[in-house]
Amino acid sequence: MDKFVVKGGTRLQGEIGTGGAKNSALPALAATLLTDQRMVLRHIPRVRDVRTMQRLLVDIGAKVEADGECVQIYVADVRSPEAPYELVKTMRASSLVLGPLVARAGRARVSLPGGCAIGARPINLHLAALEQLGAKIEQAHGYIEATAPHGLRGATVRFERITVTGTEDLMMAAALAQGETLIENAAREPEVVDLAALLGKMGAQIEGAGSSTIRIQGVAHLGGADHTIIPDRIEAGTYLVAGAITGGDLVVTGCVPEHVAALVTKLQAAGAEVAEVDDSTLRVRAERELRSADVVTQEYPGFATDLQAQYMALMTQAEGIAIITETIFENRFMHAQELARMGASIRLEGNQAIVAGKKELTGAGVIASDLRASASLVLAALVARGETVIDRVYHIDRGYEKIEQKLAAVGAQIQRVD
Ligand code: EPZ
């Protein structure tokens, strides 16, 4: 089991590049199930979750040719419309194949995802939405059986709460349904917009992606497409925090500044200088003492829950008290205990974490619990006095490509040991 060994205390300086968005690659890969034509997806990050999704597509019947960041996929026919438990339990985003399989093959057998470190994360909203399009949903033996032998019919679906992959699942199913589907209270994340752009290239008729109401006119068939996915805003945000927490001077390239606007506003409120160098480059400097700034996580365009753990690490180094409120997931403070073991002063009260800074952190043995919590531990280790050993870094490999190499290239003393 790989570990990271990090010696803290160096300021990060230089340029760090942003890869393709994991949370755009996953729905884009699922969308290839909607057509029997060739699909070419570019800027695909080589991270564990993407490899898991590619394996799932092959099990379903796809031909997948991955060449670096470019993946070619053919799903001439769906051999086995299933997502088995052994795959789904390692990656809950497997539920993204539900909508496409029901729409393409008229049926899907997808394992219920089961629990996750950050919360229960049910998929009831995905299922209710597909039922409204006419799918018959049964649940047995830990699996969802969804069937629509006569195809799906468009409907108006209002999500009772905003769900990113729920919106994506439904958008893909509706693209091949008969008639019009209206999605109300839709997720507005950039990854939803990117998926709509890909579906549009395939021939889907979609309007309003990026707003709370998405209108989809179903079509009989979808063709192939060649699409480059958007940069990973969470990876870019993680590196911006890395520059700020180490008091460095870091240029983050290949990103979309607008996609991290909420984080940039908070970094500036905390006293870091963040400047837009050009439309794909941000520069962060933090020569001065940081001061605490409260944050409430919200759906896009609010402050991303996926950057909450990283921000918590930063607030341990800021003067004052920062109140971090997590409104998206019910158990997303696992990193707080590990940060406390490094010397942070964090009190948890319900969905709030009260971070008292500035506290010197010291290196310790810590354990990663989930993808973004592990990123938070890396950030804390970069500024801690002494050596930190982070165990179970397979969590971080799910969503960050070569993070230790990228950080080492800008001055971090970090190495992977197995
Ligand atoms: C997506 O997960 C992302 N994953 C998550 O990123 C991200 O944290 C999350 O959106 C919120 O932004 C991918 O895009 C692959 P939700 P998703 O459905 O779609 C509840 C990462 O680190 N809910 O928007 O699963 C749910 O429990 C990952 O890259 C239901 O109750 O999140 C949560 O509390 C972590 N029923 C809230 O809604 C449902 O049917 C938002 O979840 C669906 C969701």
Short mmCIF file of C-alpha atoms in Angstrom, two decimals, residues 24-287:
data_model
loop_
_atom_site.label_atom_id
_atom_site.label_comp_id
_atom_site.label_asym_id
_atom_site.label_seq_id
_atom_site.Cartn_x
_atom_site.Cartn_y
_atom_site.Cartn_z
CA SER A 24 -16.31 15.38 -16.33
CA ALA A 25 -14.47 12.30 -17.63
CA LEU A 26 -16.74 9.90 -15.72
CA PRO A 27 -20.08 11.06 -17.19
CA ALA A 28 -18.43 11.49 -20.61
CA LEU A 29 -17.28 7.85 -20.51
CA ALA A 30 -20.79 6.76 -19.47
CA ALA A 31 -22.26 8.75 -22.37
CA THR A 32 -20.39 6.55 -24.87
CA LEU A 33 -22.97 3.84 -24.06
CA LEU A 34 -25.60 5.96 -25.83
CA THR A 35 -24.25 5.32 -29.35
CA ASP A 36 -22.84 2.52 -31.49
CA GLN A 37 -20.56 5.00 -33.25
CA ARG A 38 -16.93 5.74 -32.47
CA MET A 39 -16.32 8.19 -29.59
CA VAL A 40 -13.06 10.07 -29.02
CA LEU A 41 -12.58 11.70 -25.60
CA ARG A 42 -9.51 13.89 -25.02
CA HIS A 43 -7.82 15.42 -21.94
CA ILE A 44 -8.95 12.38 -19.94
CA PRO A 45 -6.98 12.20 -16.64
CA ARG A 46 -5.15 8.95 -15.95
CA VAL A 47 -6.59 8.45 -12.46
CA ARG A 48 -7.95 5.37 -10.77
CA ASP A 49 -11.63 6.24 -11.05
CA VAL A 50 -11.28 6.70 -14.83
CA ARG A 51 -9.57 3.32 -15.15
CA THR A 52 -12.39 1.78 -13.09
CA MET A 53 -15.03 3.31 -15.35
CA GLN A 54 -13.17 2.11 -18.46
CA ARG A 55 -13.10 -1.42 -17.01
CA LEU A 56 -16.83 -1.21 -16.33
CA LEU A 57 -17.50 -0.16 -19.93
CA VAL A 58 -15.44 -3.11 -21.23
CA ASP A 59 -17.46 -5.50 -19.03
CA ILE A 60 -20.64 -3.99 -20.53
CA GLY A 61 -19.36 -4.61 -24.05
CA ALA A 62 -17.34 -1.58 -25.08
CA LYS A 63 -14.07 -1.60 -26.99
CA VAL A 64 -11.77 0.88 -25.26
CA GLU A 65 -8.44 2.08 -26.68
CA ALA A 66 -6.66 4.42 -24.29
CA ASP A 67 -3.63 6.27 -25.63
CA GLY A 68 -2.41 8.68 -22.94
CA GLU A 69 -5.08 11.31 -22.35
CA CYS A 70 -7.04 10.29 -25.45
CA VAL A 71 -9.57 7.45 -25.17
CA GLN A 72 -11.43 5.93 -28.14
CA ILE A 73 -14.54 3.95 -27.32
CA TYR A 74 -16.92 1.84 -29.43
CA VAL A 75 -20.03 0.30 -27.94
CA ALA A 76 -21.25 -1.58 -31.03
CA ASP A 77 -23.68 -3.45 -28.83
CA VAL A 78 -24.40 -3.79 -25.13
CA ARG A 79 -23.40 -7.34 -24.17
CA SER A 80 -24.13 -7.11 -20.46
CA PRO A 81 -25.99 -4.04 -19.12
CA GLU A 82 -24.62 -4.57 -15.62
CA ALA A 83 -22.49 -2.70 -13.07
CA PRO A 84 -21.37 -5.33 -10.53
CA TYR A 85 -20.91 -4.67 -6.81
CA GLU A 86 -17.17 -5.35 -6.86
CA LEU A 87 -16.72 -2.37 -9.21
CA VAL A 88 -19.48 -0.09 -7.86
CA LYS A 89 -18.23 -0.42 -4.27
CA THR A 90 -14.90 1.08 -5.37
CA MET A 91 -16.52 3.87 -7.35
CA ARG A 92 -20.04 5.11 -6.70
CA ALA A 93 -20.02 7.15 -9.91
CA SER A 94 -20.70 3.79 -11.62
CA SER A 95 -24.36 4.78 -11.13
CA LEU A 96 -23.78 7.06 -14.11
CA VAL A 97 -24.24 4.06 -16.43
CA LEU A 98 -27.80 3.58 -15.20
CA GLY A 99 -29.48 6.20 -17.39
CA PRO A 100 -27.49 5.42 -20.54
CA LEU A 101 -28.05 1.65 -20.25
CA VAL A 102 -31.81 1.96 -19.77
CA ALA A 103 -31.99 4.41 -22.67
CA ARG A 104 -29.77 2.35 -25.02
CA ALA A 105 -30.52 -1.25 -24.05
CA GLY A 106 -33.90 -0.94 -22.34
CA ARG A 107 -32.53 -2.39 -19.12
CA ALA A 108 -29.81 -2.04 -16.51
CA ARG A 109 -28.70 -4.03 -13.46
CA VAL A 110 -26.59 -1.76 -11.28
CA SER A 111 -25.37 -2.55 -7.79
CA LEU A 112 -26.52 -0.12 -5.13
CA PRO A 113 -23.38 1.88 -4.28
CA GLY A 114 -23.48 1.19 -0.56
CA GLY A 115 -22.01 3.56 1.97
CA CYS A 116 -19.15 5.97 1.51
CA ALA A 117 -16.79 7.70 3.92
CA ILE A 118 -18.39 11.09 3.43
CA GLY A 119 -22.04 10.10 3.75
CA ALA A 120 -24.88 7.74 2.90
CA ARG A 121 -25.03 9.08 -0.66
CA PRO A 122 -28.17 7.24 -1.81
CA ILE A 123 -29.23 7.32 -5.46
CA ASN A 124 -32.98 7.57 -4.77
CA LEU A 125 -33.25 10.78 -6.79
CA HIS A 126 -31.64 9.11 -9.84
CA LEU A 127 -34.16 6.25 -9.58
CA ALA A 128 -37.21 8.46 -9.06
CA ALA A 129 -36.22 10.51 -12.11
CA LEU A 130 -35.88 7.44 -14.33
CA GLU A 131 -39.25 6.15 -13.07
CA GLN A 132 -40.80 9.45 -14.18
CA LEU A 133 -39.43 8.72 -17.66
CA GLY A 134 -41.27 5.39 -17.58
CA ALA A 135 -38.56 3.04 -16.35
CA LYS A 136 -39.65 0.22 -14.03
CA ILE A 137 -37.30 0.10 -11.03
CA GLU A 138 -36.95 -2.94 -8.78
CA GLN A 139 -34.49 -3.45 -5.97
CA ALA A 140 -33.29 -6.88 -4.82
CA HIS A 141 -30.11 -8.49 -3.49
CA GLY A 142 -28.34 -5.12 -3.34
CA TYR A 143 -29.00 -4.44 -6.99
CA ILE A 144 -31.21 -2.05 -8.92
CA GLU A 145 -33.02 -3.63 -11.86
CA ALA A 146 -34.27 -0.93 -14.22
CA THR A 147 -36.24 -1.80 -17.36
CA ALA A 148 -37.93 0.20 -20.11
CA PRO A 149 -38.74 -2.38 -22.80
CA HIS A 150 -40.76 0.13 -24.82
CA GLY A 151 -38.26 2.95 -24.42
CA LEU A 152 -38.39 6.05 -22.21
CA ARG A 153 -40.81 8.95 -22.53
CA GLY A 154 -39.96 12.56 -21.76
CA ALA A 155 -41.39 14.12 -18.58
CA THR A 156 -40.95 17.08 -16.27
CA VAL A 157 -38.66 16.07 -13.43
CA ARG A 158 -38.06 18.37 -10.47
CA PHE A 159 -35.20 17.26 -8.21
CA GLU A 160 -36.12 17.77 -4.55
CA ARG A 161 -32.46 18.53 -3.95
CA ILE A 162 -29.69 19.38 -6.37
CA THR A 163 -27.73 16.28 -7.46
CA VAL A 164 -24.81 16.47 -9.88
CA THR A 165 -24.70 12.89 -11.15
CA GLY A 166 -28.49 12.66 -10.79
CA THR A 167 -28.79 15.53 -13.27
CA GLU A 168 -26.20 13.89 -15.54
CA ASP A 169 -27.84 10.44 -15.39
CA LEU A 170 -31.23 11.94 -16.27
CA MET A 171 -29.84 14.15 -19.05
CA MET A 172 -28.29 11.10 -20.75
CA ALA A 173 -31.48 9.02 -20.42
CA ALA A 174 -33.67 11.89 -21.66
CA ALA A 175 -31.47 12.39 -24.73
CA LEU A 176 -32.91 9.15 -26.19
CA ALA A 177 -36.41 9.36 -24.68
CA GLN A 178 -39.50 10.01 -26.83
CA GLY A 179 -40.56 13.63 -26.47
CA GLU A 180 -39.44 16.45 -24.24
CA THR A 181 -37.92 16.29 -20.77
CA LEU A 182 -37.72 19.30 -18.49
CA ILE A 183 -35.26 19.03 -15.59
CA GLU A 184 -36.03 21.49 -12.80
CA ASN A 185 -33.66 22.28 -9.90
CA ALA A 186 -30.87 20.84 -12.06
CA ALA A 187 -27.23 20.96 -10.97
CA ARG A 188 -25.32 23.85 -12.57
CA GLU A 189 -21.78 22.46 -12.21
CA PRO A 190 -19.36 23.02 -15.12
CA GLU A 191 -19.19 19.22 -15.52
CA VAL A 192 -22.95 19.19 -16.27
CA VAL A 193 -22.38 21.86 -18.93
CA ASP A 194 -19.47 19.86 -20.37
CA LEU A 195 -21.62 16.71 -20.59
CA ALA A 196 -24.38 18.68 -22.36
CA ALA A 197 -21.78 19.95 -24.85
CA LEU A 198 -20.64 16.38 -25.54
CA LEU A 199 -24.23 15.11 -25.92
CA GLY A 200 -24.92 18.03 -28.28
CA LYS A 201 -22.01 16.95 -30.48
CA MET A 202 -23.60 13.47 -30.56
CA GLY A 203 -26.85 14.97 -31.87
CA ALA A 204 -28.77 15.50 -28.63
CA GLN A 205 -31.08 18.53 -28.39
CA ILE A 206 -30.31 20.13 -25.00
CA GLU A 207 -30.88 23.71 -23.84
CA GLY A 208 -30.24 25.41 -20.52
CA ALA A 209 -27.34 23.33 -19.18
CA GLY A 210 -25.63 25.44 -16.50
CA SER A 211 -28.94 26.86 -15.34
CA SER A 212 -31.44 25.30 -12.96
CA THR A 213 -33.77 24.32 -15.82
CA ILE A 214 -32.59 22.03 -18.62
CA ARG A 215 -34.84 21.24 -21.60
CA ILE A 216 -34.11 18.09 -23.64
CA GLN A 217 -35.86 17.01 -26.86
CA GLY A 218 -35.32 13.25 -27.20
CA VAL A 219 -33.96 11.89 -30.49
CA ALA A 220 -34.07 8.37 -31.94
CA HIS A 221 -30.32 7.90 -32.29
CA LEU A 222 -27.11 9.56 -31.17
CA GLY A 223 -23.93 9.55 -33.24
CA GLY A 224 -20.26 9.57 -32.33
CA ALA A 225 -18.28 12.65 -31.27
CA ASP A 226 -14.76 13.91 -30.64
CA HIS A 227 -14.67 15.93 -27.43
CA THR A 228 -12.04 17.47 -25.16
CA ILE A 229 -13.20 17.63 -21.56
CA ILE A 230 -12.77 20.66 -19.28
CA PRO A 231 -9.91 21.13 -16.82
CA ASP A 232 -10.31 19.84 -13.26
CA ARG A 233 -11.43 22.77 -11.12
CA ILE A 234 -10.90 20.81 -7.89
CA GLU A 235 -7.33 19.92 -8.83
CA ALA A 236 -6.68 23.57 -9.76
CA GLY A 237 -8.24 24.72 -6.48
CA THR A 238 -6.14 22.25 -4.51
CA TYR A 239 -2.96 23.69 -6.02
CA LEU A 240 -4.09 27.26 -5.33
CA VAL A 241 -4.44 26.31 -1.66
CA ALA A 242 -1.01 24.63 -1.80
CA GLY A 243 0.52 27.91 -2.95
CA ALA A 244 -1.28 29.87 -0.23
CA ILE A 245 -0.63 27.48 2.67
CA THR A 246 3.14 27.35 1.98
CA GLY A 247 3.39 31.14 1.60
CA GLY A 248 4.68 30.54 -1.89
CA ASP A 249 4.27 32.02 -5.35
CA LEU A 250 2.54 29.49 -7.56
CA VAL A 251 1.21 29.78 -11.13
CA VAL A 252 -1.60 27.31 -11.87
CA THR A 253 -1.90 26.79 -15.63
CA GLY A 254 -4.49 25.08 -17.84
CA CYS A 255 -7.42 25.94 -15.57
CA VAL A 256 -10.68 27.88 -15.96
CA PRO A 257 -10.52 30.81 -13.47
CA GLU A 258 -14.30 31.22 -13.46
CA HIS A 259 -14.71 27.62 -12.24
CA VAL A 260 -12.77 28.39 -9.04
CA ALA A 261 -14.14 31.91 -8.48
CA ALA A 262 -15.73 31.08 -5.11
CA LEU A 263 -12.42 29.70 -3.79
CA VAL A 264 -10.43 32.65 -5.16
CA THR A 265 -12.74 35.07 -3.36
CA LYS A 266 -12.13 33.22 -0.08
CA LEU A 267 -8.36 33.05 -0.58
CA GLN A 268 -8.35 36.80 -1.15
CA ALA A 269 -10.51 37.33 1.94
CA ALA A 270 -7.92 35.31 3.87
CA GLY A 271 -5.18 37.66 2.68
CA ALA A 272 -3.67 35.71 -0.21
CA GLU A 273 -3.11 37.52 -3.50
CA VAL A 274 -4.72 35.67 -6.41
CA ALA A 275 -4.43 37.17 -9.89
CA GLU A 276 -5.81 36.04 -13.26
CA VAL A 277 -2.74 35.96 -15.51
CA ASP A 278 -4.79 35.00 -18.58
CA ASP A 279 -8.00 33.07 -19.32
CA SER A 280 -6.41 29.77 -18.30
CA THR A 281 -3.85 30.80 -15.67
CA LEU A 282 -4.06 31.92 -12.05
CA ARG A 283 -1.19 33.09 -9.83
CA VAL A 284 -1.38 32.82 -6.04
CA ARG A 285 0.99 34.50 -3.58
CA ALA A 286 0.81 34.61 0.18
CA GLU A 287 3.72 36.51 1.60
#
